XYZ file of C-alpha atoms in Angstrom:
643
model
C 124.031 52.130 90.397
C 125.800 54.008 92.812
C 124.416 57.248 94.284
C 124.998 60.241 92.953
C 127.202 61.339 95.506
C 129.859 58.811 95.130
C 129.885 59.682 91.070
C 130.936 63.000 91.877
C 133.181 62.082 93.899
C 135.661 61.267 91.135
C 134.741 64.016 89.126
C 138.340 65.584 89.097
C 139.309 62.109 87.526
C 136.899 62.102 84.940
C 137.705 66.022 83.464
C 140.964 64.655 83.211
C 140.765 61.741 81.199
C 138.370 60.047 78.659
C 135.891 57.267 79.292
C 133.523 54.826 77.403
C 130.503 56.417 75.876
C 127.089 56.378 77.629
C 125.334 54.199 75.603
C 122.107 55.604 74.005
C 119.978 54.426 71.152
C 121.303 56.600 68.325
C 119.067 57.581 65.080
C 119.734 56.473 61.906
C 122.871 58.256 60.687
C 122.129 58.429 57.323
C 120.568 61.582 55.588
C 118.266 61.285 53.321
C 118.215 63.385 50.270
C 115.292 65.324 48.936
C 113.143 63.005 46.517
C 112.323 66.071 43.735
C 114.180 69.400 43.634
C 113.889 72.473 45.917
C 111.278 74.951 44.830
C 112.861 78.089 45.482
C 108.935 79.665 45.764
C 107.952 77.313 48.620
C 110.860 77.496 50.849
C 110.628 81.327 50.171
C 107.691 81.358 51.324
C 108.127 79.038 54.199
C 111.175 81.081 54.923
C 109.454 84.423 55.021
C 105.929 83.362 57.107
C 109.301 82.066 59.860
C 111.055 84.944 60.162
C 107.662 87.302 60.220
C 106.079 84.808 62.580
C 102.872 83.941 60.969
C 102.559 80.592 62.404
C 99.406 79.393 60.370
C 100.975 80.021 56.632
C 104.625 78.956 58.165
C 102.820 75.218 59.183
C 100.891 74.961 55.853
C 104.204 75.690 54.256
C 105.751 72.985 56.465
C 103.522 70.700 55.324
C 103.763 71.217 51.101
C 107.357 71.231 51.487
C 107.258 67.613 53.682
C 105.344 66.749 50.508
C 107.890 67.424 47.931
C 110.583 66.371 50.307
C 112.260 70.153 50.834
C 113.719 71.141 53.569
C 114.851 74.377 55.012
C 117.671 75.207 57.385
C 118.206 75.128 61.017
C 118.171 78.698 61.708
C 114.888 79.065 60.162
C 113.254 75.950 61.747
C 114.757 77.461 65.371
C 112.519 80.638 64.063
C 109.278 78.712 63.597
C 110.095 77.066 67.011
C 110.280 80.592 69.044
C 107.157 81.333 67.123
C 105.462 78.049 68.328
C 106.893 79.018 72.184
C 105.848 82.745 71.531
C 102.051 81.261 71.036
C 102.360 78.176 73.697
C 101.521 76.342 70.590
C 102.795 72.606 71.794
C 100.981 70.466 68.946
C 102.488 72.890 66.447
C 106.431 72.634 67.957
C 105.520 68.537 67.868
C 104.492 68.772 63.855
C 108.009 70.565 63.629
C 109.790 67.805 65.332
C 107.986 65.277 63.448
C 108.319 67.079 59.590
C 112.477 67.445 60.472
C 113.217 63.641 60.785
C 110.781 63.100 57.771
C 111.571 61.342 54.367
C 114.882 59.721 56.357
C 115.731 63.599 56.753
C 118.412 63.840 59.495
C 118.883 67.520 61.617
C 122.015 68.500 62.439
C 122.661 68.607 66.818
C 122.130 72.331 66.750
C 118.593 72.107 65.551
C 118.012 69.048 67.611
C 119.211 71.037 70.603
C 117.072 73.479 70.059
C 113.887 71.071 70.125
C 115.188 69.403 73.172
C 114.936 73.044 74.639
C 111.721 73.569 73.124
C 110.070 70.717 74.971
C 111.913 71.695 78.200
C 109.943 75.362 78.122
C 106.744 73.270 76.882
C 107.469 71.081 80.307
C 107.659 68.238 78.417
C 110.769 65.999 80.025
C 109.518 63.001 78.731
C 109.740 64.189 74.990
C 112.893 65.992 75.951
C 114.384 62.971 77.565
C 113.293 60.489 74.351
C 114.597 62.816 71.770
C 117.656 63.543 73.830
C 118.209 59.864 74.319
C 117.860 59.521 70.337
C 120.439 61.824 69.580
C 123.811 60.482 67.451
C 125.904 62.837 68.896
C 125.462 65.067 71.959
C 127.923 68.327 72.707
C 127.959 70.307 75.872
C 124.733 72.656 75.000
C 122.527 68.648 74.473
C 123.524 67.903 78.062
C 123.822 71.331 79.724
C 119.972 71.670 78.350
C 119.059 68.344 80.594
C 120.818 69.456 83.153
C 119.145 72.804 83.396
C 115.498 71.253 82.615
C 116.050 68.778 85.751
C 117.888 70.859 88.021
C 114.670 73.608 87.434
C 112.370 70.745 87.567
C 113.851 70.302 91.310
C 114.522 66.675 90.381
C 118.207 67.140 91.573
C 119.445 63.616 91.669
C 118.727 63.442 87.507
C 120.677 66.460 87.235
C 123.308 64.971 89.211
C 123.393 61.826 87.759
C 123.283 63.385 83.520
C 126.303 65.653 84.489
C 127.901 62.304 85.718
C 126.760 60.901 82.413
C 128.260 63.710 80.205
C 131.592 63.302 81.878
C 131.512 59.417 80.784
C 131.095 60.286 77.503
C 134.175 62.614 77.542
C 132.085 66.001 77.193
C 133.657 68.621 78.964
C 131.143 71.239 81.025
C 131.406 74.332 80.172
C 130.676 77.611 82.642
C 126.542 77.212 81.556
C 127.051 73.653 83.034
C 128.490 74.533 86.200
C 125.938 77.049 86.782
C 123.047 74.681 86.120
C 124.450 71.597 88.007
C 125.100 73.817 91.550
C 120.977 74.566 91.250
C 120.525 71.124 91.903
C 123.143 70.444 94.389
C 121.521 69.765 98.085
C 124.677 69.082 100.093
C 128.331 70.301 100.792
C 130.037 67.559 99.497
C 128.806 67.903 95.922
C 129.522 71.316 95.718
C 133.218 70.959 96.909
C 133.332 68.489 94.471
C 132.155 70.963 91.560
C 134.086 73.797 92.816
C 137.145 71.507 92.564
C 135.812 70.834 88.842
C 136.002 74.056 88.009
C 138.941 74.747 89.106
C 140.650 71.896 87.250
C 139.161 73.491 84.265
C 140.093 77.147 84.464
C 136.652 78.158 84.973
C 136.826 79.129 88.661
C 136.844 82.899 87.576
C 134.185 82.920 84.927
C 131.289 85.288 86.496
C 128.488 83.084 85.993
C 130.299 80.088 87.721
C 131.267 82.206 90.549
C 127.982 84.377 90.609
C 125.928 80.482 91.095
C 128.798 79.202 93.909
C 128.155 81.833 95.494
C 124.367 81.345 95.280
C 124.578 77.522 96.262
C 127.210 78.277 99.268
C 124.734 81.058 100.527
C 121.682 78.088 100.252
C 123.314 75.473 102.270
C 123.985 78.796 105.031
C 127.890 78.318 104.332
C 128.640 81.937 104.444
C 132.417 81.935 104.784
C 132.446 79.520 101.835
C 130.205 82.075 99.876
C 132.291 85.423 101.028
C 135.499 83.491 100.417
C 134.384 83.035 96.812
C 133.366 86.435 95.729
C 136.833 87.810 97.599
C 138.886 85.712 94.999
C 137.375 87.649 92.356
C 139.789 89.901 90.958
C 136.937 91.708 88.691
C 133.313 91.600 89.427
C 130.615 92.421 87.869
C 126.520 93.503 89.118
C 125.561 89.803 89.053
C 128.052 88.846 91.000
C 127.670 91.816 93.783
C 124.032 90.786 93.747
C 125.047 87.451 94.519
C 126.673 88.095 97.371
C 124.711 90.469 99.154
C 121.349 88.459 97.965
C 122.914 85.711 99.828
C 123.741 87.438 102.894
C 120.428 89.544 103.176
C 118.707 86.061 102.298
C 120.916 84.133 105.644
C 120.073 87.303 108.200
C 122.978 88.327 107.448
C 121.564 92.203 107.069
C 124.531 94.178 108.529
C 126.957 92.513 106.004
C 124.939 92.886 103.447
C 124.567 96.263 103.610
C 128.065 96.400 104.117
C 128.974 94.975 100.691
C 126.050 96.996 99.139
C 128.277 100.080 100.490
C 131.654 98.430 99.055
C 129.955 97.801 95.563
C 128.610 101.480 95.296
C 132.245 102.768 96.508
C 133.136 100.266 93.573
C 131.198 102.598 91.123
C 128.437 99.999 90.392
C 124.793 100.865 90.515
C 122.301 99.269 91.731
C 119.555 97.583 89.856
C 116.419 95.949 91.223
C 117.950 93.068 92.193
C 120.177 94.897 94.380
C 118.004 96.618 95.603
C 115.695 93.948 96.393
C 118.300 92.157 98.214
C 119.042 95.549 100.277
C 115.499 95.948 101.545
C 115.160 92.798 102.796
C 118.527 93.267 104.818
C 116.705 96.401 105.660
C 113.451 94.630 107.021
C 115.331 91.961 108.889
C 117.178 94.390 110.816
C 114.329 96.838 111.381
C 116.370 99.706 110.169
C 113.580 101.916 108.963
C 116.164 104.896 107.947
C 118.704 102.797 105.969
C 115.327 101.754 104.138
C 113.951 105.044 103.499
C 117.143 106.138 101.739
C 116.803 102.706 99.603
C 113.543 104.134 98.670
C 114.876 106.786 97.268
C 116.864 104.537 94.753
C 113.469 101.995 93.908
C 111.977 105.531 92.854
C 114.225 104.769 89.764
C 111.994 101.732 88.900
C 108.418 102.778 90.186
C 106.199 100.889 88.367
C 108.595 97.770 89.362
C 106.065 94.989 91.089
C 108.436 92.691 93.068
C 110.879 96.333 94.280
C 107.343 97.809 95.143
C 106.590 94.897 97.476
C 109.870 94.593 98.967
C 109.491 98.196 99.553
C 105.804 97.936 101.111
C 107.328 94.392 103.220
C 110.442 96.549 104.710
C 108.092 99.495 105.967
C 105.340 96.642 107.073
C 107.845 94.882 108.902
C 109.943 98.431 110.498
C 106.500 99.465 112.040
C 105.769 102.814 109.639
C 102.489 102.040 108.383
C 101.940 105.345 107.304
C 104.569 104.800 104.861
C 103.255 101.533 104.407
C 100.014 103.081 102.734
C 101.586 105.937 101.048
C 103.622 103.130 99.023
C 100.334 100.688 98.485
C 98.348 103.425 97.133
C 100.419 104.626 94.703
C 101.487 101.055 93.394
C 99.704 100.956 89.894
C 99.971 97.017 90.131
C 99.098 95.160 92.480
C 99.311 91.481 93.061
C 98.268 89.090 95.444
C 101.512 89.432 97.575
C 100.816 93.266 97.567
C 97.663 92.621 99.205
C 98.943 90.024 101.094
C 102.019 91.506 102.591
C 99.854 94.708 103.144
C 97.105 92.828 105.048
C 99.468 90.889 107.004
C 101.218 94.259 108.118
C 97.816 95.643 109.405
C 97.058 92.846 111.331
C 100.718 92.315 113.015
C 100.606 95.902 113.568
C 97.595 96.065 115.501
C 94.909 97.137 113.339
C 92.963 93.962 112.700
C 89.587 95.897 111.111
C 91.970 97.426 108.801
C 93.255 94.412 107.999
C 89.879 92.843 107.377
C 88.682 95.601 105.410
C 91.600 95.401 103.485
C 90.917 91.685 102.544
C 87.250 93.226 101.304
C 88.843 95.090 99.100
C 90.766 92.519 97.632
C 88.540 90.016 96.713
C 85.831 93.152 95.342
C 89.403 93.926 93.181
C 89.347 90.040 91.575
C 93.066 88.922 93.369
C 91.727 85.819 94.740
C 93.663 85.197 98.527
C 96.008 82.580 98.697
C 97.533 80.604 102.139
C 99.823 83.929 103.214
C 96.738 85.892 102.785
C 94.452 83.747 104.787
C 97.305 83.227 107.476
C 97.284 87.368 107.639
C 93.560 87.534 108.187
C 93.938 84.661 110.477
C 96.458 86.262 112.557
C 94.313 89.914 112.601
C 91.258 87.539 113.940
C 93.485 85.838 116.500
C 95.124 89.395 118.029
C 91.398 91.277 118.098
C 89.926 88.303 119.757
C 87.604 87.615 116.758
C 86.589 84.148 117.476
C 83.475 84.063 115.207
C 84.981 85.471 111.927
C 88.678 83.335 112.947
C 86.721 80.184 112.589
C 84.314 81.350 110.144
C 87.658 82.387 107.453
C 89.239 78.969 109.084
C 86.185 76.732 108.246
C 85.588 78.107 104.732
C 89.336 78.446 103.201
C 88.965 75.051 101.528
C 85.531 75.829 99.790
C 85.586 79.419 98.847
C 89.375 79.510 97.827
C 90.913 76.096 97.370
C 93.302 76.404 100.513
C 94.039 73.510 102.550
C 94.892 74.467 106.250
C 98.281 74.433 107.274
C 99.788 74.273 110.841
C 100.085 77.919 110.480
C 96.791 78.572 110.254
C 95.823 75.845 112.780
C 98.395 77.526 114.910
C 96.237 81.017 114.189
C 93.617 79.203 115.287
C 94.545 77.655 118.577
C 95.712 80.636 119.750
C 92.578 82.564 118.930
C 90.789 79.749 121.311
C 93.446 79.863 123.703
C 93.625 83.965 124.060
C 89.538 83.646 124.720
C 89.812 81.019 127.097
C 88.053 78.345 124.837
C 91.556 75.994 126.030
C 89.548 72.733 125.496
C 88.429 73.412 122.183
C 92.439 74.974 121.308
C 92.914 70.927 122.297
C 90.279 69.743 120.356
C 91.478 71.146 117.022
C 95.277 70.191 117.906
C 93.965 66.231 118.139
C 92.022 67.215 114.358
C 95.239 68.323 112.723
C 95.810 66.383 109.615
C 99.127 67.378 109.803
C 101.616 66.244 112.819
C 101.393 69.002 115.179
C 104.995 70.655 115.820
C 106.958 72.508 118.072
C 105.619 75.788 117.286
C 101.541 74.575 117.986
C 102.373 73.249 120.965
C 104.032 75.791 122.683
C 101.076 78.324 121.262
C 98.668 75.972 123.037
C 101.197 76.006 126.138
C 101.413 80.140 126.109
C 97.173 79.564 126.142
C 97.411 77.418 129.212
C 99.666 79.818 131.221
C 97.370 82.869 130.670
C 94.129 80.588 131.988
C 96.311 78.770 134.803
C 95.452 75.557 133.714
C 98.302 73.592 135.308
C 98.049 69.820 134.595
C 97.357 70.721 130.403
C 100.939 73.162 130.535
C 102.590 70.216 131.912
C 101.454 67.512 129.246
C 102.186 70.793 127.003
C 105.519 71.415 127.611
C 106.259 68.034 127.580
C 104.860 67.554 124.030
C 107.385 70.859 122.993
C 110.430 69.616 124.847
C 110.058 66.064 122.811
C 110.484 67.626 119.688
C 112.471 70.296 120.484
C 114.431 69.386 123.867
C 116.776 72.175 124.056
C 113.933 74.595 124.074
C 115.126 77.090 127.169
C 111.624 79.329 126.912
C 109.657 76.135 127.553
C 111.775 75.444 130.724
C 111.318 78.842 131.885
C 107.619 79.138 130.972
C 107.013 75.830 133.008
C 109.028 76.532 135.534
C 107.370 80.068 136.388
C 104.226 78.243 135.737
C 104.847 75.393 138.978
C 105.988 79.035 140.657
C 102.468 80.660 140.683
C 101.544 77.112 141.784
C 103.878 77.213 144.922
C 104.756 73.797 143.238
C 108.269 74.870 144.399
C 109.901 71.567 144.518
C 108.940 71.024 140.769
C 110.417 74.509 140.134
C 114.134 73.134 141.823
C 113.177 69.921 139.248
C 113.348 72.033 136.365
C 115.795 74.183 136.769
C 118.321 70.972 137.920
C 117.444 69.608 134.819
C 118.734 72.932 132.776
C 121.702 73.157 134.489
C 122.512 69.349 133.383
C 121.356 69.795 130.416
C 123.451 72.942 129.662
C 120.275 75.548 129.211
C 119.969 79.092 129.808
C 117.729 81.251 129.245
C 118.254 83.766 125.764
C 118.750 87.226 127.815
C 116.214 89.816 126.324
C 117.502 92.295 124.038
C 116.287 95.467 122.448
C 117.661 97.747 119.344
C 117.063 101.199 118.315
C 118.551 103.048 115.590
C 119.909 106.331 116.668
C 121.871 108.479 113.554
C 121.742 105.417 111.525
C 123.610 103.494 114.022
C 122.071 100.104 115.800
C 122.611 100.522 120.494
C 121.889 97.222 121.508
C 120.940 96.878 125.223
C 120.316 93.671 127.506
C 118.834 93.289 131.044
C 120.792 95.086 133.472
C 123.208 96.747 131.125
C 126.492 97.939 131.898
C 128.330 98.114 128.300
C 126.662 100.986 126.150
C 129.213 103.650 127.034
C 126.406 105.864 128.174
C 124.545 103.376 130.605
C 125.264 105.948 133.583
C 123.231 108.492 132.422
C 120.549 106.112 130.957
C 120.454 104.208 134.036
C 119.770 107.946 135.731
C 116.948 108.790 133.214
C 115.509 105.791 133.851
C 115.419 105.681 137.660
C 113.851 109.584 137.650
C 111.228 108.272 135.192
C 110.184 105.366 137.205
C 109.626 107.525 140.317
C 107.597 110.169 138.258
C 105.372 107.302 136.856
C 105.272 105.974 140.148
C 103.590 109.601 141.522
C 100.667 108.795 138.598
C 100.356 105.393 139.849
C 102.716 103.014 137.769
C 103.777 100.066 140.518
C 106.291 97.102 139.062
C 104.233 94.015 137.929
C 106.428 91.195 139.811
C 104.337 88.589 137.728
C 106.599 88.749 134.837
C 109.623 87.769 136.614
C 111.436 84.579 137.613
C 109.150 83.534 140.698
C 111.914 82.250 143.210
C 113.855 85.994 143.234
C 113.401 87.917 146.513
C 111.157 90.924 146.342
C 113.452 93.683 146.039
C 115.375 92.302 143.416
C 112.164 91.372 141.346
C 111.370 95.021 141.566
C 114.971 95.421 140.370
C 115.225 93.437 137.483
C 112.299 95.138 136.275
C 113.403 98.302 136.538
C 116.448 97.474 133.998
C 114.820 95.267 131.799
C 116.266 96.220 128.031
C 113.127 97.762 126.576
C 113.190 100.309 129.390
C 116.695 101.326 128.770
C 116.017 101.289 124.850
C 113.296 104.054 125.091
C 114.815 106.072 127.988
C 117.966 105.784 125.030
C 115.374 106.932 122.666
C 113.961 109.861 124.791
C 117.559 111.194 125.458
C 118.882 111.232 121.841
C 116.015 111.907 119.582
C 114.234 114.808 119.052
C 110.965 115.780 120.349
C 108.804 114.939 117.595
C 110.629 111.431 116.517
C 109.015 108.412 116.853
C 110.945 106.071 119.078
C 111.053 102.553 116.937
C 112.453 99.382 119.106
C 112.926 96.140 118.152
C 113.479 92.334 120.660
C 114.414 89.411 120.512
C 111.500 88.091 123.003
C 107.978 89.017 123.652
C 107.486 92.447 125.334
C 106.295 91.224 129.239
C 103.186 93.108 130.578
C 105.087 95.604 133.156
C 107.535 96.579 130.025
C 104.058 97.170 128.111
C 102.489 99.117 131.212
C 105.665 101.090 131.348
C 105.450 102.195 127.275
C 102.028 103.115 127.419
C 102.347 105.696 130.491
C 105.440 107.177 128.684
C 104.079 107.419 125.761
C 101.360 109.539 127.409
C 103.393 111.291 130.240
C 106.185 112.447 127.703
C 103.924 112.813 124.341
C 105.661 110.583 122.411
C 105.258 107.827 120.071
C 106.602 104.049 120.672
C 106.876 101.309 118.815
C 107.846 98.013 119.878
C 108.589 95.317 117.185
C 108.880 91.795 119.467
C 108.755 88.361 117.217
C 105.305 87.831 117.425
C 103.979 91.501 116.612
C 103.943 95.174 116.832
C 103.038 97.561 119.707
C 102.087 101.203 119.025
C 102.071 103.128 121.934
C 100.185 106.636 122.074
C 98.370 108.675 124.397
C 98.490 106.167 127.430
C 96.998 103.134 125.023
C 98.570 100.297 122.623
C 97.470 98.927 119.132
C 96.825 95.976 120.881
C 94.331 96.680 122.762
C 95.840 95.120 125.575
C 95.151 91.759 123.989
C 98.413 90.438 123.086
């Protein structure tokens, strides 16, 4: 058979015209008749205990009236059935199956499609698939129901290959089709293909067939395709506004998306959880703790609203307000294991590890048993505190006392808890006991260990290992390169940097955001674009010299090794968390907290810097780099100095 992928590929022939049959083993065509007559008391009855869902009398009715040979209709045999999936009552759905092909008695499709779905929600594909292939005749909601069951099932090639199958037989898709055959779709081509489908059948501009293109364009991280759909739309509805802006909040597309969550309230749409949802993860992924905040004020709507409640306590996690954090996770009524999770996990990438393992006391006193995010969270607060004993103690156990097998998360948790204490040979050890391959991510963890403890000949072999599986990796470059530099391994230094410029590697700049007035300044190294760098740049240069009178002297470590003094000190100076809090200081008042977000990890004379200005000028900081959060106060960080 061919593959899937070259069936579709004639798709637009096969809408067009008819073909043979699929050939399936039909059921006996004939219907049998009823071998005494009805008894108007028994199907009453049997009637009655259907529609008032008693399922005991309903099956003992079932069962006198297979006796005398009486049958009911299909709309009251579809009510037994919802009673049967009501009370997850499997055996009981099979005895209906079984008692409607009794006697030679034959169902008509719609009551046969409605056991075919019945099995699908019992997930039961084999009984779905032998009935289905049983079938006389099949219409568009027999095949539709396959495709859905397979497509959910995640076994996408069956999907593809039945809606294939449906157009051989000459049954046309209808908009429920569409939308259940794009779930399963894992490429481009097949979806062109589809969307070229619907087109040919006048379906392009049904919502639920542009609502799911929209969905499967913004999975495969084909944005244009995704925005170009939903601008066709002359009309659109919520679902389809949720599509769009689900899909672009779900791609890091966060500005965008709140863009279009702007255009569909101008639209005079409101928003519903989904939206809402959606908006709060663009929210979190841009650090934008205001935007956020006013979102809150629309979840307020839907308080008691689980999955809005933990986007909610994710987005103020994630944007550094733990005090809003808490406020929200106390007052939550329900709370589920991502609650706890997500709160746990904010703790400890916050800073406050012994809140975080508190927190996981709590939890398992409350019943919520952990699961692998929570274990990676309480991993991660051991790792930052440098809590080797209860890291390895939670790592050893999470198979016995909760079922979890270790992934390279939490082995990556782990080997940098080692390699932060300086335990580098036993951060080796575990990497060689891996079940899983180790990837990029582990190995440059164990690399970041080996550059804090100098050990030289293990960064190499390190690096190495990263650059094979990811060998456009600048930071690994960099990181060995500064690494032969406190060596005064200088002609291994020239080595590596020859080998970026070939190669066609720089170095990502560092950048930092703050939100000022609901607006996003974005500033990099050495700045000369924000239009008021001048008077930053001044700021910053009188703030330097005033630290400098309490003792503050640039840490050249954390800069490129081959630069000449001066312009080490230099760089320093202008690096673009500097100029993102001396932004701060200038344009928010007094009192504000000064939030900053970057794209790389905060170097030690940028975190020497924070603290002192936190202290000297009163003020709260928070840095949000990608591997956690610093909260600066009084002269000292959340880290601890241990990051």
């Amino acid at each position: 058979m061919r593959t899937v992928s070259a069936k579709l590929k004639h798709i637009g022939t096969s809408l067009s015209s008819s073909s043979r049959p699929y050939s399936l083993t039909p059921l006996a065509s004939s219907h049998g008749k009823p071998r005494n007559p009805p008894s108007p008391t028994l199907l009453n009855e049997f009637v009655n205990f259907c529609y008032k869902r008693d399922l005991p009398k309903a099956m003992n009715a079932m069962a006198a009236m297979e006796r005398h040979g009486i049958y009911a209709d299909s709309i009251t045999y579809s009510e037994l059935i919802k009673c049967c999936l009501a009370r997850n009552a499997v055996e009981q759905g099979k005895l209906v199956h079984k008692h409607v092909f009794s006697n030679g008695y034959q169902p008509k499709t719609f009551l046969i499609n409605i056991l075919i779905s019945m099995y699908v929600k019992f997930k039961l594909l084999d009984e779905a698939q032998a009935l289905f292939d049983q079938m006389p005749e099949r219409n568009v909601v027999s095949w539709t129901t396959m495709i859905s069951a397979y497509a959910n099932a995640k076994l996408s090639d069956k999907a593809l290959e039945f809606f294939v199958l449906m157009l051989r037989e000459g049954v046309l898709p209808n908009m429920f089709t569409f939308s259940s055959v794009l779930r399963a779709c894992n490429g481009l081509f097949n979806v062109r293909q589809l969307h070229c489908g619907m087109v040919k059948l006048g379906l392009e501009s049904d919502v639920f067939v542009r609502s799911a293109l929209i969905d499967v364009y913004s999975k495969l991280d084909e944005l244009k395709d995704a925005i170009c759909v939903f601008n066709e739309m002359e009309t659109k509805d919520l679902v389809v506004w949720n599509s769009i802006i689900g899909g672009l909040a779900q791609n890091s597309d966060g500005d965008e998306a709140l863009d279009q969550f702007k255009r569909m309230k101008r639209a005079g749409f409101t928003a519903d959880q989904a939206t809402l949802t959606s908006v709060l993860r663009a929210c979190t992924g841009l650090a934008l703790l205001e935007v956020g905040r006013q979102v809150h004020v629309h979840v307020l709507k839907f308080d008691v609203d689980l999955i809005l409640n933990n986007a909610l306590l994710d987005m103020y996690c994630k944007s550094g307000s733990l005090e809003d954090a808490k406020s929200v996770f106390e007052r939550m009524v329900h709370k589920d294991v991502i609650s706890w999770s997500t709160m746990i996990a904010g703790l400890a990438q916050n800073g406050f590890s012994q809140e975080a393992l508190k927190l996981f006391d709590l939890m398992k006193a409350s019943g919520i048993k952990p699961n692998y995010i929570t274990i990676l969270g309480i991993l991660f607060a051991c790792s930052h505190a440098g809590l080797v004993d209860d890291g390895l103690y939670y790592f050893r156990s999470m198979k016995r006392l909760y079922g979890i097998d270790p992934g390279r998360e939490h082995y990556g948790c782990i080997i940098d808890l080692l390699g932060r204490a300086g335990k580098v040979d036993e951060a080796v050890s575990l990497v060689q006991e891996m079940e899983c391959e180790p990837d990029a991510v582990t190995w440059r963890t164990l690399l970041g260990a080996c550059k804090v403890h100098r050990n030289v000949d293990l960064a190499i072999y390190t690096a190495k290992q990263v650059l094979k599986l990811d060998p456009e990796d600048a930071g690994t470059y960099v990181l060995l390169s500064n690494i032969y530099a406190n060596s005064q391994r200088w002609e291994d230094v020239s080595e590596i940097r020859r080998q970026m410029r070939e190669k066609g590697i720089t170095k990502e700049p560092g950048c930092s955001w703050i939100e000022v007035n609901k607006q996003i300044h974005a500033f990099i190294v050495g700045d000369t674009a924000h239009p008021e760098i001048n008077e930053i740049n001044k700021w910053l240069n009188q703030l330097i010299h005033k630290l400098m009178g309490i003792g503050y002297a640039p840490d050249t470590n954390f800069v490129l090794q081959d630069l000449e003094g001066e312009q080490r000190d230099d760089s320093l100076w202008y690096h673009s968390e500097k100029l993102a809090i001396v932004f701060g200081l200038m344009s928010l008042s007094s009192g504000s907290v000064i939030r900053i977000r970057k794209n790389l990890r905060i170097c030690g004379d940028c975190h020497t810097f924070a603290k002192l200005v936190a202290k000297m000028e009163c003020r709260v900081i928070v840095i949000r780099d990608p591997i956690r959060y610093h909260h600066f106060q009084n002269g000292v960080c959340s880290c601890g100095d241990y990051w």
